[in-house]
């Protein structure tokens, strides 16, 4: 919804001659990007610097929390993200950013909504653990909150 | 703290103080405004502005490499003077710290005007030499500390409020000191502008720039710049950019009204994501000149190109954080990775692209492009990625220059030290495996045909078979089993097949398909080469599954066939050998399967022999059996049979009591 296609191959004219067929984050420098992290966080910021490990420096970053059709932004400032924690990086199409159809709410609201969702999920997990225990099995969730991917 | 981003001490600049403003810090203090401000003559300010105009034009000419305009010699300071003045600028800049400035203030001669310090200090201008030579538009991390883009300091000076107040007011001839400072304000921008004009190698600004702002109503079209290929960055400045117009002294403040409607927007957070531009970097020089010349005419209506670029740079002060050198370094690393065939995916992508390119009607052009890319890929680096086929899933180690370097693993061949023989064997095994696959296919065809004949519904896999000429199940079966048998009937090939685990499974599976005669043949071959097959079966342990098959064969055979089978079993053995332990029979006897088969043969043979004691087959049988028994009993090692044989039966048919005892003993022990 937010994304433009990143520069790959022919679409990247600057680095076309050098890296034919390769994607590079260099063409997204100084542009607004959305980064999805492994722990599920979404960051939106201006990509300032990258390196060969896909470590990122994000400027004017906001952390955007999505719950359902709503979202809330928390301003975070400058982020330095280690490359291994990045799931996807996407260029934000600022022309279409307003037409996404999501409703922005205040931070308190969205945090509350998020808390409720997590609460519900937690209760589900509890039920699951209980059911498994009754059947004599031990259940451990294989993906924790720190690494969702 | 003095070495902070702004270059001056920001520690004292806290506007959050709720108390009354500190008198020491008051920029509007008496020294600036009041009684200590020094004597102003009436037309002093006119003189100053005239002088500054001349300075500006001189510098402009200087920057363009042309001789200064012919101005009255006494009025125009010579180029050397200007340079001296400018170099003095540097000196002044270095003492820009307001604390130090207060010292300088006191040391100035009376009548001179103290240099006011605006809130954010003055813009630091780089030393001239470094300006002209170095990359000013780099990032803060570049070598020269002057390569920061001017931020608020420049703004401060351009702010009309301060301009009206903060310009030095000393009469021009009297104090040269403040004048260079004032001229400096212009000169910084002038110099920057000149630098930009000087460096056409900069990549052109993005086309989106023209998109973000509607093209100016008249005059030189800034969008013209952006039609140049290749555009560096596509998207326009986001509407969320905070608009801050750094005004110049020349255009009237009305210019500000033009741009805000375009750029102003409600802003979230701290100004949105600025569309960072390495401002004016790529604006070609002739446009600059054009703008320069036409600036006088256009000034009231629009801002010139470079000014807009500068604005953008001010709005996004961190733009260009990564210098082109750093970018190139990163590209080099990526290039190194794809050069050499270590990247499996890239190789595939490349080859597919190339084949597409060749298929395209562009033909030769495509090939040229490919060649160009190849040339660019040749890199004279020392690092050469290891050439390994099947590089998927190899161990990788990350280093700074090679984030995904494949570890140079020396694959150790565990099979044996003998090179050539193993190659042949491995090759043969691979070929046999392929054959086995094909035979499996035949088996499945036969089984499918049988199922069809039995009336079972066709499975999906079968119906997905390529429908050739629609054959009846019988035909299919016949054809497939024919092919199957033709492969299995070749003795050596059968041995190879039996040597492989999968082959053994295949033979077992197709036994129901084959006729008893074919069965027999297979059993014969097996027994003939039992030693070899047993040797290969050490790891597989599947031969015992053949025992049922052997039982069937033996029970269906007549004495002649039994004799034949026994002969096959003992064919490679000298039954009367003095060292039975070294015969292949020992190998056979070491395995339960071998022992069981031998016993089976002996028992059955003896049974049949006793039924027809006078037949020719019996005659052939007896010495063979005797020899086998003798040899077996002489063997030091004897494995227990797969199935326990009743002692009575053994005693009845095997005349050798010692052997019986051993076999029984073994059985008894288990």
mmCIF file with all atom_site columns, C-alpha atoms in Angstrom, chain B residues 277-445:
data_model
loop_
_atom_site.group_PDB
_atom_site.id
_atom_site.type_symbol
_atom_site.label_atom_id
_atom_site.label_alt_id
_atom_site.label_comp_id
_atom_site.label_asym_id
_atom_site.label_entity_id
_atom_site.label_seq_id
_atom_site.pdbx_PDB_ins_code
_atom_site.Cartn_x
_atom_site.Cartn_y
_atom_site.Cartn_z
_atom_site.occupancy
_atom_site.B_iso_or_equiv
_atom_site.pdbx_formal_charge
_atom_site.auth_seq_id
_atom_site.auth_comp_id
_atom_site.auth_asym_id
_atom_site.auth_atom_id
_atom_site.pdbx_PDB_model_num
ATOM 1   C CA . UNK B 1 277 ? 18.709 17.050  -2.231  1.00 0.00 ? 277 UNK B CA 1
ATOM 2   C CA . UNK B 1 278 ? 22.331 17.573  -2.709  1.00 0.00 ? 278 UNK B CA 1
ATOM 3   C CA . UNK B 1 279 ? 21.187 20.936  -3.641  1.00 0.00 ? 279 UNK B CA 1
ATOM 4   C CA . UNK B 1 280 ? 22.248 22.406  -6.830  1.00 0.00 ? 280 UNK B CA 1
ATOM 5   C CA . UNK B 1 281 ? 24.861 19.805  -7.219  1.00 0.00 ? 281 UNK B CA 1
ATOM 6   C CA . UNK B 1 282 ? 24.097 18.964  -10.681 1.00 0.00 ? 282 UNK B CA 1
ATOM 7   C CA . UNK B 1 283 ? 22.805 22.191  -12.033 1.00 0.00 ? 283 UNK B CA 1
ATOM 8   C CA . UNK B 1 284 ? 24.893 22.751  -15.043 1.00 0.00 ? 284 UNK B CA 1
ATOM 9   C CA . UNK B 1 285 ? 26.937 25.841  -15.213 1.00 0.00 ? 285 UNK B CA 1
ATOM 10  C CA . UNK B 1 286 ? 25.389 27.508  -18.181 1.00 0.00 ? 286 UNK B CA 1
ATOM 11  C CA . UNK B 1 287 ? 22.063 27.481  -16.513 1.00 0.00 ? 287 UNK B CA 1
ATOM 12  C CA . UNK B 1 288 ? 23.679 29.070  -13.577 1.00 0.00 ? 288 UNK B CA 1
ATOM 13  C CA . UNK B 1 289 ? 24.966 31.859  -15.724 1.00 0.00 ? 289 UNK B CA 1
ATOM 14  C CA . UNK B 1 290 ? 21.640 32.243  -17.322 1.00 0.00 ? 290 UNK B CA 1
ATOM 15  C CA . UNK B 1 291 ? 20.042 32.487  -13.980 1.00 0.00 ? 291 UNK B CA 1
ATOM 16  C CA . UNK B 1 292 ? 22.641 34.870  -12.863 1.00 0.00 ? 292 UNK B CA 1
ATOM 17  C CA . UNK B 1 293 ? 22.069 37.220  -15.733 1.00 0.00 ? 293 UNK B CA 1
ATOM 18  C CA . UNK B 1 294 ? 18.385 36.990  -15.597 1.00 0.00 ? 294 UNK B CA 1
ATOM 19  C CA . UNK B 1 295 ? 18.204 37.121  -11.907 1.00 0.00 ? 295 UNK B CA 1
ATOM 20  C CA . UNK B 1 296 ? 18.037 40.836  -11.897 1.00 0.00 ? 296 UNK B CA 1
ATOM 21  C CA . UNK B 1 297 ? 14.973 40.734  -14.047 1.00 0.00 ? 297 UNK B CA 1
ATOM 22  C CA . UNK B 1 298 ? 13.242 37.872  -12.415 1.00 0.00 ? 298 UNK B CA 1
ATOM 23  C CA . UNK B 1 299 ? 13.983 38.558  -8.902  1.00 0.00 ? 299 UNK B CA 1
ATOM 24  C CA . UNK B 1 300 ? 10.635 39.861  -7.917  1.00 0.00 ? 300 UNK B CA 1
ATOM 25  C CA . UNK B 1 301 ? 8.873  36.856  -9.371  1.00 0.00 ? 301 UNK B CA 1
ATOM 26  C CA . UNK B 1 302 ? 10.835 33.798  -8.555  1.00 0.00 ? 302 UNK B CA 1
ATOM 27  C CA . UNK B 1 303 ? 13.942 32.470  -7.105  1.00 0.00 ? 303 UNK B CA 1
ATOM 28  C CA . UNK B 1 304 ? 16.738 31.252  -9.296  1.00 0.00 ? 304 UNK B CA 1
ATOM 29  C CA . UNK B 1 305 ? 17.523 27.625  -9.611  1.00 0.00 ? 305 UNK B CA 1
ATOM 30  C CA . UNK B 1 306 ? 20.422 27.397  -7.274  1.00 0.00 ? 306 UNK B CA 1
ATOM 31  C CA . UNK B 1 307 ? 18.647 29.358  -4.665  1.00 0.00 ? 307 UNK B CA 1
ATOM 32  C CA . UNK B 1 308 ? 15.828 26.849  -4.715  1.00 0.00 ? 308 UNK B CA 1
ATOM 33  C CA . UNK B 1 309 ? 18.347 24.068  -4.467  1.00 0.00 ? 309 UNK B CA 1
ATOM 34  C CA . UNK B 1 310 ? 19.942 25.751  -1.550  1.00 0.00 ? 310 UNK B CA 1
ATOM 35  C CA . UNK B 1 311 ? 16.596 26.100  0.088   1.00 0.00 ? 311 UNK B CA 1
ATOM 36  C CA . UNK B 1 312 ? 15.966 22.466  -0.342  1.00 0.00 ? 312 UNK B CA 1
ATOM 37  C CA . UNK B 1 313 ? 19.296 21.721  1.145   1.00 0.00 ? 313 UNK B CA 1
ATOM 38  C CA . UNK B 1 314 ? 18.489 23.894  4.067   1.00 0.00 ? 314 UNK B CA 1
ATOM 39  C CA . UNK B 1 315 ? 15.184 22.207  4.527   1.00 0.00 ? 315 UNK B CA 1
ATOM 40  C CA . UNK B 1 316 ? 16.854 18.833  4.572   1.00 0.00 ? 316 UNK B CA 1
ATOM 41  C CA . UNK B 1 317 ? 20.150 19.531  6.186   1.00 0.00 ? 317 UNK B CA 1
ATOM 42  C CA . UNK B 1 318 ? 21.211 15.937  6.355   1.00 0.00 ? 318 UNK B CA 1
ATOM 43  C CA . UNK B 1 319 ? 20.870 15.273  2.695   1.00 0.00 ? 319 UNK B CA 1
ATOM 44  C CA . UNK B 1 320 ? 23.872 13.741  1.090   1.00 0.00 ? 320 UNK B CA 1
ATOM 45  C CA . UNK B 1 321 ? 25.097 12.097  4.237   1.00 0.00 ? 321 UNK B CA 1
ATOM 46  C CA . UNK B 1 322 ? 26.614 9.383   2.173   1.00 0.00 ? 322 UNK B CA 1
ATOM 47  C CA . UNK B 1 323 ? 29.280 10.787  -0.043  1.00 0.00 ? 323 UNK B CA 1
ATOM 48  C CA . UNK B 1 324 ? 29.749 9.529   -3.530  1.00 0.00 ? 324 UNK B CA 1
ATOM 49  C CA . UNK B 1 325 ? 32.924 7.895   -2.323  1.00 0.00 ? 325 UNK B CA 1
ATOM 50  C CA . UNK B 1 326 ? 31.042 5.881   0.214   1.00 0.00 ? 326 UNK B CA 1
ATOM 51  C CA . UNK B 1 327 ? 28.442 4.978   -2.323  1.00 0.00 ? 327 UNK B CA 1
ATOM 52  C CA . UNK B 1 328 ? 31.087 3.847   -4.708  1.00 0.00 ? 328 UNK B CA 1
ATOM 53  C CA . UNK B 1 329 ? 32.685 1.765   -2.019  1.00 0.00 ? 329 UNK B CA 1
ATOM 54  C CA . UNK B 1 330 ? 29.427 0.014   -1.356  1.00 0.00 ? 330 UNK B CA 1
ATOM 55  C CA . UNK B 1 331 ? 28.859 -0.533  -5.027  1.00 0.00 ? 331 UNK B CA 1
ATOM 56  C CA . UNK B 1 332 ? 32.304 -1.991  -5.299  1.00 0.00 ? 332 UNK B CA 1
ATOM 57  C CA . UNK B 1 333 ? 31.584 -4.478  -2.618  1.00 0.00 ? 333 UNK B CA 1
ATOM 58  C CA . UNK B 1 334 ? 28.420 -5.479  -4.354  1.00 0.00 ? 334 UNK B CA 1
ATOM 59  C CA . UNK B 1 335 ? 30.220 -5.686  -7.620  1.00 0.00 ? 335 UNK B CA 1
ATOM 60  C CA . UNK B 1 336 ? 32.837 -7.898  -6.104  1.00 0.00 ? 336 UNK B CA 1
ATOM 61  C CA . UNK B 1 337 ? 30.158 -10.193 -4.900  1.00 0.00 ? 337 UNK B CA 1
ATOM 62  C CA . UNK B 1 338 ? 28.581 -10.680 -8.263  1.00 0.00 ? 338 UNK B CA 1
ATOM 63  C CA . UNK B 1 339 ? 31.830 -10.924 -10.092 1.00 0.00 ? 339 UNK B CA 1
ATOM 64  C CA . UNK B 1 340 ? 32.865 -14.524 -9.956  1.00 0.00 ? 340 UNK B CA 1
ATOM 65  C CA . UNK B 1 341 ? 30.153 -17.089 -9.781  1.00 0.00 ? 341 UNK B CA 1
ATOM 66  C CA . UNK B 1 342 ? 29.603 -17.231 -6.085  1.00 0.00 ? 342 UNK B CA 1
ATOM 67  C CA . UNK B 1 343 ? 26.122 -15.810 -6.318  1.00 0.00 ? 343 UNK B CA 1
ATOM 68  C CA . UNK B 1 344 ? 23.942 -18.605 -7.532  1.00 0.00 ? 344 UNK B CA 1
ATOM 69  C CA . UNK B 1 345 ? 20.846 -16.508 -8.040  1.00 0.00 ? 345 UNK B CA 1
ATOM 70  C CA . UNK B 1 346 ? 22.605 -13.767 -9.915  1.00 0.00 ? 346 UNK B CA 1
ATOM 71  C CA . UNK B 1 347 ? 24.144 -16.215 -12.312 1.00 0.00 ? 347 UNK B CA 1
ATOM 72  C CA . UNK B 1 348 ? 20.800 -17.670 -13.159 1.00 0.00 ? 348 UNK B CA 1
ATOM 73  C CA . UNK B 1 349 ? 19.180 -14.286 -13.497 1.00 0.00 ? 349 UNK B CA 1
ATOM 74  C CA . UNK B 1 350 ? 21.985 -13.125 -15.688 1.00 0.00 ? 350 UNK B CA 1
ATOM 75  C CA . UNK B 1 351 ? 21.875 -16.071 -18.006 1.00 0.00 ? 351 UNK B CA 1
ATOM 76  C CA . UNK B 1 352 ? 18.125 -15.784 -18.372 1.00 0.00 ? 352 UNK B CA 1
ATOM 77  C CA . UNK B 1 353 ? 18.378 -12.100 -19.088 1.00 0.00 ? 353 UNK B CA 1
ATOM 78  C CA . UNK B 1 354 ? 21.041 -12.689 -21.641 1.00 0.00 ? 354 UNK B CA 1
ATOM 79  C CA . UNK B 1 355 ? 19.072 -15.305 -23.441 1.00 0.00 ? 355 UNK B CA 1
ATOM 80  C CA . UNK B 1 356 ? 16.113 -12.970 -23.438 1.00 0.00 ? 356 UNK B CA 1
ATOM 81  C CA . UNK B 1 357 ? 18.277 -10.186 -24.707 1.00 0.00 ? 357 UNK B CA 1
ATOM 82  C CA . UNK B 1 358 ? 19.510 -12.299 -27.531 1.00 0.00 ? 358 UNK B CA 1
ATOM 83  C CA . UNK B 1 359 ? 16.039 -13.380 -28.401 1.00 0.00 ? 359 UNK B CA 1
ATOM 84  C CA . UNK B 1 360 ? 14.937 -9.808  -28.569 1.00 0.00 ? 360 UNK B CA 1
ATOM 85  C CA . UNK B 1 361 ? 15.213 -8.234  -31.940 1.00 0.00 ? 361 UNK B CA 1
ATOM 86  C CA . UNK B 1 362 ? 17.816 -5.913  -30.561 1.00 0.00 ? 362 UNK B CA 1
ATOM 87  C CA . UNK B 1 363 ? 20.271 -8.634  -31.322 1.00 0.00 ? 363 UNK B CA 1
ATOM 88  C CA . UNK B 1 364 ? 23.665 -7.090  -31.602 1.00 0.00 ? 364 UNK B CA 1
ATOM 89  C CA . UNK B 1 365 ? 22.835 -4.222  -29.352 1.00 0.00 ? 365 UNK B CA 1
ATOM 90  C CA . UNK B 1 366 ? 21.908 -6.589  -26.619 1.00 0.00 ? 366 UNK B CA 1
ATOM 91  C CA . UNK B 1 367 ? 25.158 -8.360  -26.975 1.00 0.00 ? 367 UNK B CA 1
ATOM 92  C CA . UNK B 1 368 ? 27.069 -5.132  -26.816 1.00 0.00 ? 368 UNK B CA 1
ATOM 93  C CA . UNK B 1 369 ? 25.330 -4.213  -23.653 1.00 0.00 ? 369 UNK B CA 1
ATOM 94  C CA . UNK B 1 370 ? 26.213 -7.535  -22.213 1.00 0.00 ? 370 UNK B CA 1
ATOM 95  C CA . UNK B 1 371 ? 29.802 -7.066  -23.182 1.00 0.00 ? 371 UNK B CA 1
ATOM 96  C CA . UNK B 1 372 ? 29.869 -3.661  -21.605 1.00 0.00 ? 372 UNK B CA 1
ATOM 97  C CA . UNK B 1 373 ? 28.601 -5.056  -18.401 1.00 0.00 ? 373 UNK B CA 1
ATOM 98  C CA . UNK B 1 374 ? 31.146 -7.789  -18.450 1.00 0.00 ? 374 UNK B CA 1
ATOM 99  C CA . UNK B 1 375 ? 33.909 -5.281  -18.915 1.00 0.00 ? 375 UNK B CA 1
ATOM 100 C CA . UNK B 1 376 ? 32.670 -3.286  -16.033 1.00 0.00 ? 376 UNK B CA 1
ATOM 101 C CA . UNK B 1 377 ? 32.634 -6.355  -13.926 1.00 0.00 ? 377 UNK B CA 1
ATOM 102 C CA . UNK B 1 378 ? 36.263 -7.145  -14.439 1.00 0.00 ? 378 UNK B CA 1
ATOM 103 C CA . UNK B 1 379 ? 37.738 -5.848  -11.315 1.00 0.00 ? 379 UNK B CA 1
ATOM 104 C CA . UNK B 1 380 ? 41.357 -5.901  -10.493 1.00 0.00 ? 380 UNK B CA 1
ATOM 105 C CA . UNK B 1 381 ? 40.843 -6.786  -6.903  1.00 0.00 ? 381 UNK B CA 1
ATOM 106 C CA . UNK B 1 382 ? 42.857 -9.293  -5.019  1.00 0.00 ? 382 UNK B CA 1
ATOM 107 C CA . UNK B 1 383 ? 39.868 -11.067 -3.604  1.00 0.00 ? 383 UNK B CA 1
ATOM 108 C CA . UNK B 1 384 ? 38.663 -13.838 -5.800  1.00 0.00 ? 384 UNK B CA 1
ATOM 109 C CA . UNK B 1 385 ? 35.637 -15.707 -4.571  1.00 0.00 ? 385 UNK B CA 1
ATOM 110 C CA . UNK B 1 386 ? 36.128 -19.441 -4.595  1.00 0.00 ? 386 UNK B CA 1
ATOM 111 C CA . UNK B 1 387 ? 34.642 -21.152 -7.589  1.00 0.00 ? 387 UNK B CA 1
ATOM 112 C CA . UNK B 1 388 ? 32.401 -23.830 -6.324  1.00 0.00 ? 388 UNK B CA 1
ATOM 113 C CA . UNK B 1 389 ? 29.580 -25.518 -8.077  1.00 0.00 ? 389 UNK B CA 1
ATOM 114 C CA . UNK B 1 390 ? 26.498 -26.059 -5.981  1.00 0.00 ? 390 UNK B CA 1
ATOM 115 C CA . UNK B 1 391 ? 27.199 -22.945 -3.994  1.00 0.00 ? 391 UNK B CA 1
ATOM 116 C CA . UNK B 1 392 ? 23.725 -22.925 -2.535  1.00 0.00 ? 392 UNK B CA 1
ATOM 117 C CA . UNK B 1 393 ? 23.701 -23.592 1.123   1.00 0.00 ? 393 UNK B CA 1
ATOM 118 C CA . UNK B 1 394 ? 27.419 -23.441 1.581   1.00 0.00 ? 394 UNK B CA 1
ATOM 119 C CA . UNK B 1 395 ? 28.876 -22.096 4.768   1.00 0.00 ? 395 UNK B CA 1
ATOM 120 C CA . UNK B 1 396 ? 29.320 -18.375 4.621   1.00 0.00 ? 396 UNK B CA 1
ATOM 121 C CA . UNK B 1 397 ? 31.294 -15.994 6.708   1.00 0.00 ? 397 UNK B CA 1
ATOM 122 C CA . UNK B 1 398 ? 30.714 -12.255 6.859   1.00 0.00 ? 398 UNK B CA 1
ATOM 123 C CA . UNK B 1 399 ? 33.491 -9.757  6.788   1.00 0.00 ? 399 UNK B CA 1
ATOM 124 C CA . UNK B 1 400 ? 33.546 -6.061  6.084   1.00 0.00 ? 400 UNK B CA 1
ATOM 125 C CA . UNK B 1 401 ? 34.516 -6.311  2.469   1.00 0.00 ? 401 UNK B CA 1
ATOM 126 C CA . UNK B 1 402 ? 32.705 -9.527  1.735   1.00 0.00 ? 402 UNK B CA 1
ATOM 127 C CA . UNK B 1 403 ? 29.463 -9.818  3.612   1.00 0.00 ? 403 UNK B CA 1
ATOM 128 C CA . UNK B 1 404 ? 28.587 -13.199 2.182   1.00 0.00 ? 404 UNK B CA 1
ATOM 129 C CA . UNK B 1 405 ? 31.874 -14.868 1.552   1.00 0.00 ? 405 UNK B CA 1
ATOM 130 C CA . UNK B 1 406 ? 31.788 -18.589 1.017   1.00 0.00 ? 406 UNK B CA 1
ATOM 131 C CA . UNK B 1 407 ? 34.242 -20.442 3.174   1.00 0.00 ? 407 UNK B CA 1
ATOM 132 C CA . UNK B 1 408 ? 36.844 -22.303 1.173   1.00 0.00 ? 408 UNK B CA 1
ATOM 133 C CA . UNK B 1 409 ? 35.970 -25.794 2.239   1.00 0.00 ? 409 UNK B CA 1
ATOM 134 C CA . UNK B 1 410 ? 38.160 -28.545 1.008   1.00 0.00 ? 410 UNK B CA 1
ATOM 135 C CA . UNK B 1 411 ? 35.704 -31.337 0.479   1.00 0.00 ? 411 UNK B CA 1
ATOM 136 C CA . UNK B 1 412 ? 37.262 -34.524 1.790   1.00 0.00 ? 412 UNK B CA 1
ATOM 137 C CA . UNK B 1 413 ? 36.383 -37.606 -0.151  1.00 0.00 ? 413 UNK B CA 1
ATOM 138 C CA . UNK B 1 414 ? 35.585 -40.220 2.413   1.00 0.00 ? 414 UNK B CA 1
ATOM 139 C CA . UNK B 1 415 ? 35.204 -43.186 0.123   1.00 0.00 ? 415 UNK B CA 1
ATOM 140 C CA . UNK B 1 416 ? 38.755 -44.188 -0.506  1.00 0.00 ? 416 UNK B CA 1
ATOM 141 C CA . UNK B 1 417 ? 42.138 -42.922 -1.366  1.00 0.00 ? 417 UNK B CA 1
ATOM 142 C CA . UNK B 1 418 ? 42.154 -44.672 -4.698  1.00 0.00 ? 418 UNK B CA 1
ATOM 143 C CA . UNK B 1 419 ? 41.283 -41.994 -7.146  1.00 0.00 ? 419 UNK B CA 1
ATOM 144 C CA . UNK B 1 420 ? 40.594 -43.413 -10.543 1.00 0.00 ? 420 UNK B CA 1
ATOM 145 C CA . UNK B 1 421 ? 38.858 -46.581 -9.518  1.00 0.00 ? 421 UNK B CA 1
ATOM 146 C CA . UNK B 1 422 ? 36.466 -44.726 -7.316  1.00 0.00 ? 422 UNK B CA 1
ATOM 147 C CA . UNK B 1 423 ? 35.682 -42.325 -10.099 1.00 0.00 ? 423 UNK B CA 1
ATOM 148 C CA . UNK B 1 424 ? 34.748 -45.214 -12.318 1.00 0.00 ? 424 UNK B CA 1
ATOM 149 C CA . UNK B 1 425 ? 32.723 -46.867 -9.651  1.00 0.00 ? 425 UNK B CA 1
ATOM 150 C CA . UNK B 1 426 ? 30.979 -43.706 -8.717  1.00 0.00 ? 426 UNK B CA 1
ATOM 151 C CA . UNK B 1 427 ? 30.225 -43.029 -12.335 1.00 0.00 ? 427 UNK B CA 1
ATOM 152 C CA . UNK B 1 428 ? 28.900 -46.500 -12.812 1.00 0.00 ? 428 UNK B CA 1
ATOM 153 C CA . UNK B 1 429 ? 26.815 -46.272 -9.709  1.00 0.00 ? 429 UNK B CA 1
ATOM 154 C CA . UNK B 1 430 ? 25.296 -43.073 -10.951 1.00 0.00 ? 430 UNK B CA 1
ATOM 155 C CA . UNK B 1 431 ? 24.456 -44.624 -14.255 1.00 0.00 ? 431 UNK B CA 1
ATOM 156 C CA . UNK B 1 432 ? 22.960 -47.595 -12.521 1.00 0.00 ? 432 UNK B CA 1
ATOM 157 C CA . UNK B 1 433 ? 20.868 -45.333 -10.397 1.00 0.00 ? 433 UNK B CA 1
ATOM 158 C CA . UNK B 1 434 ? 19.483 -43.703 -13.478 1.00 0.00 ? 434 UNK B CA 1
ATOM 159 C CA . UNK B 1 435 ? 18.696 -47.091 -14.877 1.00 0.00 ? 435 UNK B CA 1
ATOM 160 C CA . UNK B 1 436 ? 16.999 -48.037 -11.647 1.00 0.00 ? 436 UNK B CA 1
ATOM 161 C CA . UNK B 1 437 ? 14.825 -44.964 -11.903 1.00 0.00 ? 437 UNK B CA 1
ATOM 162 C CA . UNK B 1 438 ? 13.769 -45.926 -15.362 1.00 0.00 ? 438 UNK B CA 1
ATOM 163 C CA . UNK B 1 439 ? 13.022 -49.460 -14.247 1.00 0.00 ? 439 UNK B CA 1
ATOM 164 C CA . UNK B 1 440 ? 10.959 -48.153 -11.390 1.00 0.00 ? 440 UNK B CA 1
ATOM 165 C CA . UNK B 1 441 ? 8.941  -46.298 -13.909 1.00 0.00 ? 441 UNK B CA 1
ATOM 166 C CA . UNK B 1 442 ? 8.346  -49.510 -15.779 1.00 0.00 ? 442 UNK B CA 1
ATOM 167 C CA . UNK B 1 443 ? 7.368  -51.256 -12.587 1.00 0.00 ? 443 UNK B CA 1
ATOM 168 C CA . UNK B 1 444 ? 4.867  -48.570 -11.865 1.00 0.00 ? 444 UNK B CA 1
ATOM 169 C CA . UNK B 1 445 ? 3.451  -48.859 -15.340 1.00 0.00 ? 445 UNK B CA 1
#
